[in-house]
Coordinates of C-alpha atoms and ligand atoms in Angstrom, one line a residue:
Chain A
M1 CA -38.4 7.3 -43.2
V2 CA -35.9 8.2 -40.5
E3 CA -33.5 5.5 -39.5
P4 CA -34.6 4.3 -36.0
V5 CA -32.1 4.7 -33.2
L6 CA -32.8 1.2 -32.0
R7 CA -34.3 -1.7 -33.9
V8 CA -34.9 -5.0 -32.1
Q9 CA -35.8 -7.9 -34.3
G10 CA -37.1 -11.3 -33.2
L11 CA -35.4 -11.3 -29.9
R12 CA -35.7 -14.5 -27.8
K13 CA -34.4 -15.5 -24.4
R14 CA -35.4 -18.5 -22.4
F15 CA -34.6 -19.2 -18.8
G16 CA -35.2 -23.0 -18.6
G17 CA -38.8 -23.5 -19.5
L18 CA -39.7 -19.8 -19.2
A19 CA -39.7 -17.6 -22.3
A20 CA -38.7 -14.3 -20.7
T21 CA -38.4 -12.7 -24.1
D22 CA -40.6 -14.2 -26.8
D23 CA -40.0 -13.0 -30.3
V24 CA -39.9 -9.3 -29.4
S25 CA -39.5 -6.7 -32.2
L26 CA -39.4 -3.0 -31.4
E27 CA -38.2 0.3 -32.7
V28 CA -37.2 3.5 -31.0
R29 CA -37.0 6.6 -33.2
P30 CA -34.6 9.5 -32.7
G31 CA -35.6 11.8 -29.9
E32 CA -38.6 9.6 -29.0
L33 CA -39.7 8.7 -25.5
H34 CA -40.8 5.2 -25.9
A35 CA -42.4 3.6 -22.8
L36 CA -42.3 -0.1 -22.2
I37 CA -45.0 -1.3 -19.8
G38 CA -46.1 -4.7 -18.6
P39 CA -47.0 -6.6 -15.4
N40 CA -44.3 -7.9 -13.0
G41 CA -42.3 -10.6 -14.5
A42 CA -43.3 -9.7 -18.1
G43 CA -39.6 -9.6 -19.1
K44 CA -38.9 -5.9 -19.2
T45 CA -35.6 -6.0 -17.3
T46 CA -34.5 -9.1 -19.2
L47 CA -35.1 -7.2 -22.5
I48 CA -33.0 -4.2 -21.2
G49 CA -30.3 -6.7 -20.2
Q50 CA -30.2 -7.9 -23.8
L51 CA -30.1 -4.4 -25.2
T52 CA -27.1 -3.5 -23.0
G53 CA -25.2 -6.7 -23.5
E54 CA -25.4 -8.1 -20.0
I55 CA -27.7 -11.0 -21.2
T56 CA -27.0 -12.8 -24.5
P57 CA -30.2 -13.5 -26.4
D58 CA -30.9 -17.0 -27.8
A59 CA -32.0 -15.5 -31.1
G60 CA -32.7 -12.2 -32.8
Q61 CA -30.9 -9.0 -33.5
V62 CA -30.3 -5.7 -31.8
V63 CA -29.4 -2.9 -34.3
F64 CA -28.3 0.5 -32.9
C65 CA -27.9 3.5 -35.2
G66 CA -27.7 1.1 -38.1
E67 CA -25.1 -1.1 -36.6
D68 CA -25.7 -4.7 -35.5
I69 CA -24.6 -4.7 -31.8
T70 CA -26.0 -8.1 -30.8
R71 CA -22.5 -9.5 -30.1
L72 CA -20.9 -6.4 -28.6
S73 CA -19.8 -6.2 -24.9
V74 CA -21.6 -3.9 -22.4
A75 CA -18.8 -1.4 -22.4
A76 CA -18.5 -1.2 -26.2
R77 CA -22.3 -0.4 -26.4
V78 CA -22.0 2.3 -23.8
K79 CA -19.2 3.8 -25.9
R80 CA -21.5 3.9 -28.9
G81 CA -24.1 5.9 -26.9
L82 CA -26.4 3.3 -25.2
A83 CA -26.6 4.0 -21.5
R84 CA -28.9 2.5 -18.8
S85 CA -30.1 3.0 -15.3
F86 CA -30.8 0.1 -13.0
Q87 CA -34.1 -0.9 -11.4
I88 CA -32.2 -2.1 -8.4
V89 CA -29.6 0.7 -7.9
Q90 CA -26.0 -0.2 -8.8
L91 CA -23.8 2.5 -7.3
L92 CA -20.4 2.8 -5.6
D93 CA -21.7 2.9 -2.0
D94 CA -18.4 3.9 -0.3
D95 CA -18.0 7.0 -2.5
T96 CA -19.8 10.3 -2.6
A97 CA -22.5 11.1 -5.1
E98 CA -20.1 13.5 -6.8
A99 CA -17.3 10.9 -7.0
N100 CA -19.7 8.4 -8.6
V101 CA -20.7 10.8 -11.4
A102 CA -17.1 11.9 -11.8
L103 CA -16.1 8.3 -12.5
A104 CA -18.8 8.1 -15.1
V105 CA -17.5 11.3 -16.6
Q106 CA -14.0 9.8 -16.6
A107 CA -15.2 6.7 -18.4
R108 CA -16.8 8.8 -21.1
A109 CA -13.6 11.0 -21.4
G110 CA -11.5 8.1 -22.8
H111 CA -9.3 5.4 -21.4
S112 CA -8.4 5.4 -17.8
F113 CA -4.8 4.0 -18.1
R114 CA -3.6 7.1 -16.3
F115 CA -1.6 6.2 -13.3
W116 CA -0.1 9.3 -11.8
R117 CA -2.2 12.4 -11.7
A118 CA -4.7 12.7 -8.8
A119 CA -8.2 12.2 -10.1
G120 CA -10.0 13.3 -7.0
R121 CA -9.4 17.0 -7.6
D122 CA -9.5 17.0 -11.4
A123 CA -11.8 19.9 -12.4
A124 CA -12.2 18.3 -15.9
L125 CA -14.1 15.5 -14.1
L126 CA -15.7 17.3 -11.1
E127 CA -17.2 20.2 -13.0
P128 CA -19.2 18.1 -15.4
A129 CA -20.1 15.8 -12.5
R130 CA -21.5 18.7 -10.5
A131 CA -23.4 20.0 -13.6
L132 CA -25.1 16.6 -14.0
L133 CA -26.1 16.4 -10.3
E134 CA -27.6 19.9 -10.7
Q135 CA -29.4 18.8 -13.8
V136 CA -31.1 15.8 -12.1
G137 CA -31.7 17.9 -8.9
L138 CA -29.5 16.0 -6.5
A139 CA -28.3 18.6 -4.0
R140 CA -26.1 16.5 -1.6
H141 CA -23.0 16.2 -3.7
D142 CA -20.6 15.3 -0.9
T143 CA -22.8 12.7 0.8
R144 CA -21.7 9.0 0.6
V145 CA -24.1 6.9 -1.5
A146 CA -24.6 4.7 1.5
D147 CA -26.1 7.7 3.4
L148 CA -28.4 8.9 0.5
S149 CA -32.1 8.3 0.5
H150 CA -33.7 5.9 -2.0
G151 CA -35.0 8.8 -4.0
E152 CA -31.6 10.5 -4.2
R153 CA -30.0 7.2 -5.4
K154 CA -32.6 7.0 -8.2
L155 CA -31.5 10.5 -9.2
L156 CA -27.9 9.5 -9.0
E157 CA -28.6 6.5 -11.3
L158 CA -30.0 8.9 -13.9
A159 CA -27.0 11.3 -13.6
M160 CA -24.6 8.3 -14.1
A161 CA -26.4 7.3 -17.2
L162 CA -26.5 10.9 -18.5
A163 CA -22.7 11.2 -18.0
A164 CA -22.2 8.8 -20.9
R165 CA -23.8 11.4 -23.1
P166 CA -26.1 8.8 -24.6
I167 CA -28.0 8.7 -27.9
L168 CA -30.4 6.3 -26.3
L169 CA -31.2 6.1 -22.5
L170 CA -32.6 2.9 -21.1
L171 CA -34.4 3.7 -17.9
D172 CA -35.5 0.8 -15.8
E173 CA -38.2 2.0 -13.4
P174 CA -36.7 5.3 -12.4
M175 CA -39.7 6.1 -10.2
A176 CA -40.0 2.8 -8.4
G177 CA -40.2 3.4 -4.7
L178 CA -40.4 7.2 -5.0
G179 CA -42.8 9.3 -3.0
A180 CA -45.5 11.3 -4.9
A181 CA -43.5 14.5 -4.9
E182 CA -40.3 12.8 -5.9
S183 CA -42.2 11.0 -8.8
L184 CA -43.5 14.4 -10.0
A185 CA -40.0 15.9 -9.9
M186 CA -38.6 12.9 -11.8
T187 CA -41.4 13.3 -14.4
E188 CA -40.4 16.9 -14.9
T189 CA -36.7 16.0 -15.2
L190 CA -37.5 13.4 -17.8
R191 CA -39.8 15.9 -19.6
A192 CA -36.9 18.3 -19.8
L193 CA -34.7 15.6 -21.3
K194 CA -37.2 14.7 -23.9
G195 CA -36.2 15.4 -27.4
S196 CA -32.5 15.8 -26.7
V197 CA -32.0 12.1 -26.3
A198 CA -34.1 9.0 -27.2
I199 CA -35.5 7.2 -24.2
L200 CA -36.8 3.8 -23.6
L201 CA -38.7 4.1 -20.3
I202 CA -39.8 1.1 -18.3
E203 CA -42.3 2.3 -15.6
H204 CA -45.2 1.0 -13.6
D205 CA -46.4 4.6 -12.8
M206 CA -49.1 4.9 -15.5
E207 CA -49.6 8.6 -14.8
A208 CA -46.0 9.3 -15.6
V209 CA -46.1 7.0 -18.6
F210 CA -49.2 8.6 -20.2
A211 CA -47.8 12.1 -19.5
L212 CA -44.4 11.5 -21.0
A213 CA -44.5 8.8 -23.7
D214 CA -44.7 9.4 -27.4
R215 CA -45.4 5.8 -28.0
I216 CA -45.9 2.8 -25.7
T217 CA -45.1 -0.9 -26.1
V218 CA -46.9 -3.4 -23.9
L219 CA -45.0 -6.5 -22.9
V220 CA -46.9 -9.5 -21.5
Y221 CA -45.3 -12.9 -20.7
G222 CA -42.3 -11.9 -22.8
R223 CA -44.4 -11.0 -25.9
A224 CA -44.9 -7.4 -27.2
I225 CA -48.6 -7.5 -27.6
A226 CA -49.1 -3.9 -28.8
T227 CA -47.3 -0.7 -29.7
G228 CA -49.0 2.7 -30.2
T229 CA -49.7 6.1 -28.9
A230 CA -51.2 6.6 -25.4
E231 CA -54.7 6.8 -26.9
E232 CA -54.2 3.7 -29.0
I233 CA -52.9 1.7 -26.1
R234 CA -55.7 2.9 -23.7
A235 CA -58.3 1.8 -26.3
N236 CA -56.6 -1.6 -27.1
P237 CA -58.9 -4.4 -25.8
A238 CA -56.0 -6.9 -25.6
V239 CA -54.0 -4.5 -23.5
Q240 CA -56.9 -3.8 -21.2
D241 CA -57.5 -7.6 -20.7
A242 CA -53.9 -8.4 -20.1
Y243 CA -52.6 -5.5 -18.1
L244 CA -54.4 -2.2 -17.6
A245 CA -57.5 -3.6 -15.9
E246 CA -55.4 -5.5 -13.3
E247 CA -53.0 -2.5 -12.8
S248 CA -55.7 0.1 -12.1
S249 CA -57.7 -2.0 -9.6
P250 CA -55.6 -1.9 -6.5
Chain B
M1 CA -1.1 16.1 3.6
R2 CA -2.5 15.8 7.1
N3 CA -0.6 12.6 7.8
A4 CA 2.8 14.1 6.9
L5 CA 4.1 14.5 10.4
P6 CA 3.5 10.9 11.7
L7 CA 4.8 9.6 8.4
A8 CA 8.0 11.6 8.7
V9 CA 8.5 10.4 12.3
L10 CA 7.9 6.8 11.2
L11 CA 10.4 7.2 8.3
A12 CA 13.0 8.8 10.6
G13 CA 12.6 5.9 13.0
A14 CA 13.0 3.4 10.2
I15 CA 16.1 5.0 9.0
A16 CA 17.6 5.1 12.5
L17 CA 16.8 1.4 13.2
P18 CA 20.3 -0.1 12.3
W19 CA 22.1 2.4 14.6
A20 CA 19.7 1.6 17.4
A21 CA 20.1 -2.1 16.8
E22 CA 23.9 -1.7 17.0
A23 CA 23.7 0.5 20.1
L24 CA 21.5 -2.0 21.9
G25 CA 23.8 -4.9 20.9
Q26 CA 21.1 -6.5 18.7
P27 CA 22.6 -6.5 15.2
A28 CA 20.6 -9.5 14.2
T29 CA 17.4 -7.5 14.2
I30 CA 18.7 -5.6 11.2
G31 CA 18.3 -8.8 9.0
L32 CA 14.8 -9.4 10.6
A33 CA 13.8 -5.8 9.8
T34 CA 15.1 -6.2 6.2
R35 CA 12.8 -9.2 5.8
I36 CA 9.9 -7.2 7.1
L37 CA 10.6 -4.5 4.5
C38 CA 10.7 -7.0 1.7
L39 CA 7.5 -8.7 2.8
G40 CA 6.0 -5.2 3.2
I41 CA 6.6 -4.6 -0.5
A42 CA 5.0 -8.0 -1.3
A43 CA 2.0 -7.4 0.9
A44 CA 1.5 -3.8 -0.3
S45 CA 1.5 -5.0 -3.9
L46 CA -1.1 -7.7 -3.1
N47 CA -3.1 -5.0 -1.4
L48 CA -3.3 -3.1 -4.7
I49 CA -5.4 -5.8 -6.3
L50 CA -7.0 -7.3 -3.1
G51 CA -7.8 -4.2 -1.1
H52 CA -8.3 -1.7 -4.0
G53 CA -9.3 -3.9 -6.8
G54 CA -11.2 -6.6 -4.9
M55 CA -9.3 -9.4 -6.6
V56 CA -8.5 -12.1 -4.0
S57 CA -5.4 -13.7 -5.5
F58 CA -4.3 -16.7 -3.5
G59 CA -1.2 -17.3 -5.5
H60 CA 0.7 -14.1 -4.9
A61 CA 3.8 -15.7 -3.5
L62 CA 4.4 -17.2 -7.0
Y63 CA 5.6 -13.8 -8.2
Y64 CA 7.7 -13.4 -5.0
G65 CA 9.3 -16.7 -5.6
L66 CA 9.9 -15.9 -9.3
G67 CA 11.6 -12.6 -8.4
A68 CA 13.8 -14.4 -5.9
Y69 CA 14.7 -17.2 -8.4
T70 CA 15.5 -14.7 -11.0
V71 CA 18.3 -13.4 -8.8
G72 CA 19.3 -16.9 -7.8
I73 CA 19.4 -18.3 -11.4
L74 CA 21.3 -15.2 -12.7
W75 CA 23.8 -15.6 -9.9
E76 CA 24.2 -19.3 -10.6
H77 CA 25.0 -18.7 -14.3
F78 CA 27.2 -15.8 -13.4
R79 CA 29.1 -18.1 -11.0
L80 CA 29.5 -20.9 -13.6
G81 CA 30.2 -18.5 -16.4
E82 CA 27.6 -20.2 -18.5
P83 CA 24.9 -18.2 -20.3
I84 CA 21.3 -19.3 -19.8
F85 CA 20.2 -21.4 -22.8
G86 CA 23.6 -20.5 -24.1
V87 CA 22.6 -16.9 -24.8
I88 CA 21.6 -14.9 -21.8
P89 CA 24.6 -14.2 -19.6
G90 CA 24.3 -14.5 -15.8
S91 CA 24.6 -11.4 -13.6
N92 CA 25.4 -10.3 -10.1
E93 CA 24.6 -6.6 -10.6
L94 CA 21.5 -5.6 -8.7
L95 CA 20.7 -2.9 -11.3
V96 CA 20.4 -5.7 -13.8
T97 CA 18.8 -8.5 -11.7
L98 CA 16.1 -6.3 -10.2
P99 CA 14.5 -5.1 -13.4
I100 CA 14.7 -8.6 -14.9
A101 CA 13.1 -10.0 -11.8
M102 CA 10.2 -7.5 -12.1
L103 CA 9.9 -8.3 -15.8
V104 CA 9.8 -12.1 -15.2
A105 CA 7.2 -11.7 -12.5
G106 CA 5.2 -9.2 -14.6
V107 CA 5.1 -11.5 -17.6
A108 CA 4.0 -14.4 -15.5
A109 CA 1.3 -12.2 -13.9
A110 CA 0.2 -11.1 -17.4
V111 CA -0.2 -14.7 -18.6
I112 CA -1.8 -16.1 -15.4
G113 CA -4.0 -13.0 -15.0
A114 CA -5.2 -13.1 -18.6
L115 CA -6.5 -16.6 -17.9
S116 CA -7.7 -16.4 -14.3
L117 CA -9.4 -13.0 -14.6
R118 CA -11.9 -14.5 -16.9
T119 CA -13.4 -16.0 -13.7
S120 CA -14.3 -14.4 -10.4
G121 CA -15.1 -15.2 -6.8
V122 CA -14.1 -18.7 -5.5
Q123 CA -13.1 -19.8 -8.9
F124 CA -10.6 -17.0 -9.2
I125 CA -9.1 -17.8 -5.8
M126 CA -8.7 -21.5 -6.8
I127 CA -7.3 -20.8 -10.2
T128 CA -4.6 -18.4 -8.9
L129 CA -3.8 -20.9 -6.3
A130 CA -3.5 -23.7 -8.9
F131 CA -1.1 -21.7 -11.0
A132 CA 1.1 -20.9 -8.0
Q133 CA 1.2 -24.6 -7.1
M134 CA 2.2 -25.4 -10.7
G135 CA 5.1 -22.9 -10.3
F136 CA 6.0 -24.5 -7.0
F137 CA 6.2 -28.0 -8.4
L138 CA 8.0 -26.7 -11.5
F139 CA 10.9 -25.4 -9.3
V140 CA 10.8 -28.5 -7.1
G141 CA 11.5 -30.5 -10.2
L142 CA 14.2 -28.2 -11.6
K143 CA 17.2 -30.2 -10.4
A144 CA 19.5 -27.9 -12.3
Y145 CA 18.6 -25.2 -9.8
G146 CA 18.6 -27.3 -6.7
G147 CA 15.1 -28.7 -6.9
D148 CA 13.5 -28.6 -3.4
D149 CA 16.9 -28.0 -1.8
G150 CA 16.9 -24.6 -3.3
L151 CA 19.8 -22.6 -4.6
L152 CA 22.6 -20.7 -2.7
V153 CA 23.4 -17.2 -3.6
R154 CA 26.8 -17.1 -2.1
R155 CA 27.4 -13.3 -2.6
R156 CA 24.8 -10.6 -2.5
N157 CA 24.4 -8.6 -5.7
L158 CA 26.6 -5.6 -6.4
V159 CA 25.4 -2.0 -6.4
P160 CA 27.7 0.8 -7.4
G161 CA 28.5 2.9 -4.3
L162 CA 27.1 0.4 -1.8
D163 CA 28.4 -2.7 -0.1
L164 CA 25.4 -5.0 0.5
R165 CA 27.5 -7.4 2.6
Q166 CA 26.9 -4.8 5.3
P167 CA 23.5 -5.6 6.7
D168 CA 22.7 -2.0 7.4
Q169 CA 23.4 -1.0 3.8
L170 CA 21.1 -3.7 2.5
Y171 CA 18.5 -2.6 5.0
W172 CA 18.6 1.0 3.8
L173 CA 18.4 -0.1 0.2
C174 CA 15.3 -2.2 0.9
L175 CA 13.8 0.7 2.9
G176 CA 14.4 3.0 -0.1
F177 CA 12.6 0.5 -2.4
L178 CA 9.7 0.1 0.0
V179 CA 9.2 3.9 0.3
A180 CA 9.5 4.3 -3.5
W181 CA 7.0 1.4 -4.0
L182 CA 4.5 2.8 -1.5
F183 CA 4.8 6.3 -3.1
L184 CA 4.1 4.8 -6.5
Q185 CA 1.2 2.9 -5.2
W186 CA -0.2 5.9 -3.5
R187 CA -0.1 7.8 -6.8
I188 CA -1.7 4.9 -8.6
V189 CA -4.5 4.5 -6.1
G190 CA -5.4 8.2 -6.4
S191 CA -5.2 8.3 -10.2
R192 CA -7.9 7.7 -12.7
F193 CA -6.7 4.1 -13.0
G194 CA -6.9 3.7 -9.2
R195 CA -10.5 5.1 -9.2
V196 CA -11.4 2.5 -11.8
L197 CA -9.9 -0.3 -9.6
E198 CA -11.8 1.0 -6.6
G199 CA -15.0 1.1 -8.6
I200 CA -14.5 -2.5 -9.8
R201 CA -14.1 -3.6 -6.2
Q202 CA -17.3 -1.9 -5.2
N203 CA -19.5 -2.8 -8.1
E204 CA -18.1 -4.3 -11.3
R205 CA -21.5 -4.3 -13.0
R206 CA -21.8 -0.5 -12.5
M207 CA -18.4 0.0 -14.0
A208 CA -19.3 -1.9 -17.1
A209 CA -22.5 0.2 -17.3
I210 CA -20.6 3.4 -17.5
G211 CA -18.5 2.0 -20.3
I212 CA -15.4 0.6 -18.5
A213 CA -14.0 -2.6 -20.1
T214 CA -13.2 -3.9 -16.6
Y215 CA -11.1 -6.9 -17.7
R216 CA -8.3 -4.8 -19.0
Y217 CA -8.0 -2.7 -15.9
K218 CA -8.0 -5.7 -13.6
L219 CA -5.3 -7.3 -15.7
A220 CA -3.2 -4.2 -15.6
G221 CA -3.6 -4.1 -11.8
F222 CA -2.7 -7.7 -11.6
V223 CA 0.5 -7.2 -13.6
I224 CA 1.6 -4.2 -11.5
A225 CA 1.0 -6.2 -8.3
G226 CA 3.0 -9.1 -9.7
M227 CA 5.9 -6.8 -10.6
G228 CA 5.9 -5.4 -7.1
C229 CA 6.0 -8.9 -5.6
G230 CA 8.8 -9.8 -8.0
L231 CA 10.8 -6.8 -6.7
A232 CA 10.2 -8.0 -3.1
G233 CA 11.3 -11.5 -4.0
A234 CA 14.5 -10.2 -5.7
L235 CA 15.4 -8.2 -2.6
T236 CA 14.6 -11.2 -0.3
A237 CA 16.9 -13.4 -2.3
N238 CA 19.7 -10.9 -1.5
E239 CA 18.9 -10.8 2.2
L240 CA 18.6 -14.6 2.6
R241 CA 21.3 -15.4 0.1
F242 CA 19.2 -18.4 -0.7
V243 CA 16.2 -19.2 -2.7
S244 CA 13.9 -22.3 -2.6
P245 CA 10.5 -23.3 -3.8
D246 CA 9.1 -22.6 -0.3
L247 CA 9.2 -18.9 -1.3
M248 CA 6.3 -19.6 -3.7
A249 CA 4.5 -22.2 -1.6
W250 CA 0.8 -21.7 -0.9
Q251 CA 1.7 -21.1 2.8
K252 CA 3.7 -18.1 1.7
S253 CA 0.7 -16.8 -0.3
G254 CA -1.4 -17.2 2.8
E255 CA 1.1 -15.4 5.0
I256 CA 1.2 -12.4 2.6
M257 CA -2.6 -12.3 2.6
V258 CA -2.7 -12.5 6.4
M259 CA -0.3 -9.5 6.5
V260 CA -2.7 -7.5 4.4
I261 CA -5.7 -8.4 6.5
L262 CA -3.9 -8.0 9.8
G263 CA -2.5 -4.6 8.9
G264 CA -5.6 -3.2 7.2
V265 CA -7.0 -3.9 3.8
G266 CA -7.0 -1.0 1.4
T267 CA -4.7 1.2 3.5
L268 CA -1.3 2.5 2.4
L269 CA 0.8 1.4 5.4
G270 CA -1.4 -1.5 6.6
P271 CA 0.4 -4.2 4.7
V272 CA 3.8 -3.1 6.0
V273 CA 2.5 -2.9 9.5
G274 CA 0.9 -6.4 9.0
A275 CA 4.2 -7.7 7.8
A276 CA 6.0 -6.3 10.9
A277 CA 3.3 -7.7 13.1
L278 CA 3.4 -11.2 11.6
V279 CA 7.2 -11.5 11.4
G280 CA 7.4 -10.0 14.9
M281 CA 4.9 -12.5 16.3
E282 CA 6.8 -15.4 14.6
Y283 CA 10.0 -14.1 16.3
V284 CA 8.5 -13.6 19.7
L285 CA 6.1 -16.6 19.9
G286 CA 8.5 -18.7 17.9
G287 CA 11.0 -18.2 20.8
I288 CA 8.5 -19.5 23.2
T289 CA 7.0 -22.4 21.3
E290 CA 7.6 -24.3 18.1
N291 CA 3.9 -24.3 17.5
W292 CA 3.6 -20.5 17.4
Q293 CA 1.2 -20.7 14.4
F294 CA -1.3 -22.2 16.9
F295 CA -1.6 -18.8 18.5
L296 CA -1.8 -17.0 15.2
G297 CA -5.3 -18.5 14.6
P298 CA -7.0 -16.9 17.6
I299 CA -5.3 -13.6 16.9
L300 CA -6.4 -13.5 13.3
L301 CA -9.9 -14.5 14.4
A302 CA -10.0 -11.6 16.8
V303 CA -8.9 -9.1 14.1
V304 CA -11.5 -10.3 11.6
L305 CA -14.2 -10.3 14.2
W306 CA -13.5 -7.1 16.2
A307 CA -11.1 -5.0 14.1
P308 CA -12.1 -5.6 10.4
G309 CA -10.0 -2.5 9.5
G310 CA -6.9 -4.4 10.9
I311 CA -4.2 -2.7 13.0
M312 CA -4.5 0.5 10.9
G313 CA -8.2 0.6 11.6
L314 CA -7.5 0.3 15.4
L315 CA -4.9 3.1 15.2
G316 CA -7.3 5.3 13.3
R317 CA -10.0 4.8 15.9
G318 CA -7.6 5.6 18.7
A319 CA -6.4 8.7 16.9
R320 CA -10.0 9.9 16.5
R321 CA -10.8 9.4 20.2
G322 CA -7.5 10.8 21.5
Ligands
LIG1 N1 -31.3 -14.9 -14.6 C1 -32.6 -15.5 -14.5 N2 -32.8 -16.8 -14.4 C2 -34.0 -17.3 -14.4 N3 -35.1 -16.6 -14.5 C3 -35.0 -15.3 -14.7 C4 -33.7 -14.7 -14.7 N4 -33.9 -13.3 -14.8 C5 -35.3 -13.1 -14.9 N5 -35.9 -14.3 -14.8 C6 -37.4 -14.5 -14.9 O1 -37.8 -14.0 -16.1 C7 -39.0 -13.3 -15.9 C8 -38.9 -11.9 -16.4 O2 -38.1 -11.2 -15.4 P1 -37.8 -9.6 -15.5 O3 -37.0 -9.2 -14.4 O4 -37.3 -9.3 -16.9 O5 -39.3 -9.0 -15.4 P2 -39.7 -7.5 -15.3 O6 -40.7 -7.3 -16.4 O7 -38.6 -6.6 -15.3 O8 -40.5 -7.5 -13.9 P3 -40.6 -6.3 -12.8 O9 -41.7 -5.4 -13.2 O10 -41.0 -7.0 -11.6 O11 -39.3 -5.6 -12.7 C9 -39.4 -13.5 -14.5 O12 -40.3 -14.6 -14.4 C10 -38.1 -13.8 -13.8 O13 -38.4 -14.6 -12.7
LIG2 MG1 -37.7 -5.3 -13.9

């Protein structure tokens, strides 16, 4: 059997009396697009936080490419190839889209203890940054983030994560708040990425999830209640009870 | 550079200031202007971490005071002919005392930064303030160096080819250091390191998510700023020919911060302009009333409310309109 890219074992996190992550175990295989679905407040973002290192789990293990990374810092995990996008966009609002990605390229290129040469016109940073913006389909390179639309910021989030040249991408609701056309475009962008990088995709847009995912894990009240292919998940009665019924009856 | 012409005019004016002061029969303004230059270096260095890195250090005068005391203590041991701890000889050579002052301030900033940068927000402000107060009381208690009476530096340091007893020569030397420091900082701000600092100010969480170990970069910035302030303090000790714990009191830290805010946070020249404005106000208002600081409050309030970009912001707005 192939070594999974990511293996999560018995992860637990409590916030006071609330079990936000309740004994979650999960595997992502190389090149797989693995969707993580679940109702609001199920603990999806909290799980991502523990995978990236922002949140320390109370118990359990996170193994990435065979290495136990449970105690590593956020930055150290990114260096190993674990990148994420944020559900609530986290960008440098005063800078242009291009400058944002250029900084992510710079972070990937090694240490930044370089104090003299101007970074703003450095082709070694700008050219990869522009290529990434093309790849995600963000046309307004020179626009400040503060002046970008919500949809454009979501694209920028994706470009920032890709700049790290990840082995595993953690995408936290990349389509939240997008219009129908934008969602379709994002689905196509993700489809184009499929295979070249393993993806753990959190998404409420079921159409996108069923169109893209190789496997799906369902999270409810912090517990992973089922994992399987799209058909298996659709047919799973526990999932229908807990989640799909309520989601598809607006 | 599109700002080259106004900068050149400004620099020419700054160079000509001692002659103008002599011609107008106001030689005392040269000393005042020298103090502004020194404080300009201190405020600019605070601006590196405050304006560009988003680190609100409320103890920046500590490094200013340490730089000044380095000059004072080296002078004292030189005068007495007694090495410090029996090993380090004293000195009155500026080319020796300045680098040592920057080193002392830098080491202090490294230690204090390493501890306080583990926190952020209000906690960081309070911890940097607490360390500065510790330094203040340490020097108040150091009777060997005058305690709270301070220490006289009877003669200014020596520099080959210059006579710093001449106020204009000291002024030009300080101007040279200010220009050099601003140039250095301008390069730093535009460099990869500077981009990281800017990113940390805007969104530290995002910086971590692209793989930046932010702590190290903040610490490096903190140390550079401390060294700049040490340089400013060492020059100030030469101008005043006197050092005392007041140089590192919390009021001084506040003044330096006010200079940055008044002049324009995150701008190259703002801190220097702010230093000139504050020292100038003290000079003018202080001539009218002893309680000049009473009028400083409303002025600061007006800047924060109506000109958040400080004086530089106002000038920029004027330039765009005109
Ligand atoms: N720092 C925190 N302190 C206390 N409770 C928290 C914290 N972070 C999250 N929670 C709670 O943990 C639960 C899971 O939150 P989380 O954001 O992980 O859900 P989610 O599945 O991402 O939801 P959504 O689909 O709305 O994004 C929620 O009940 C939330 O209120
Ligand atoms: Mg969430």
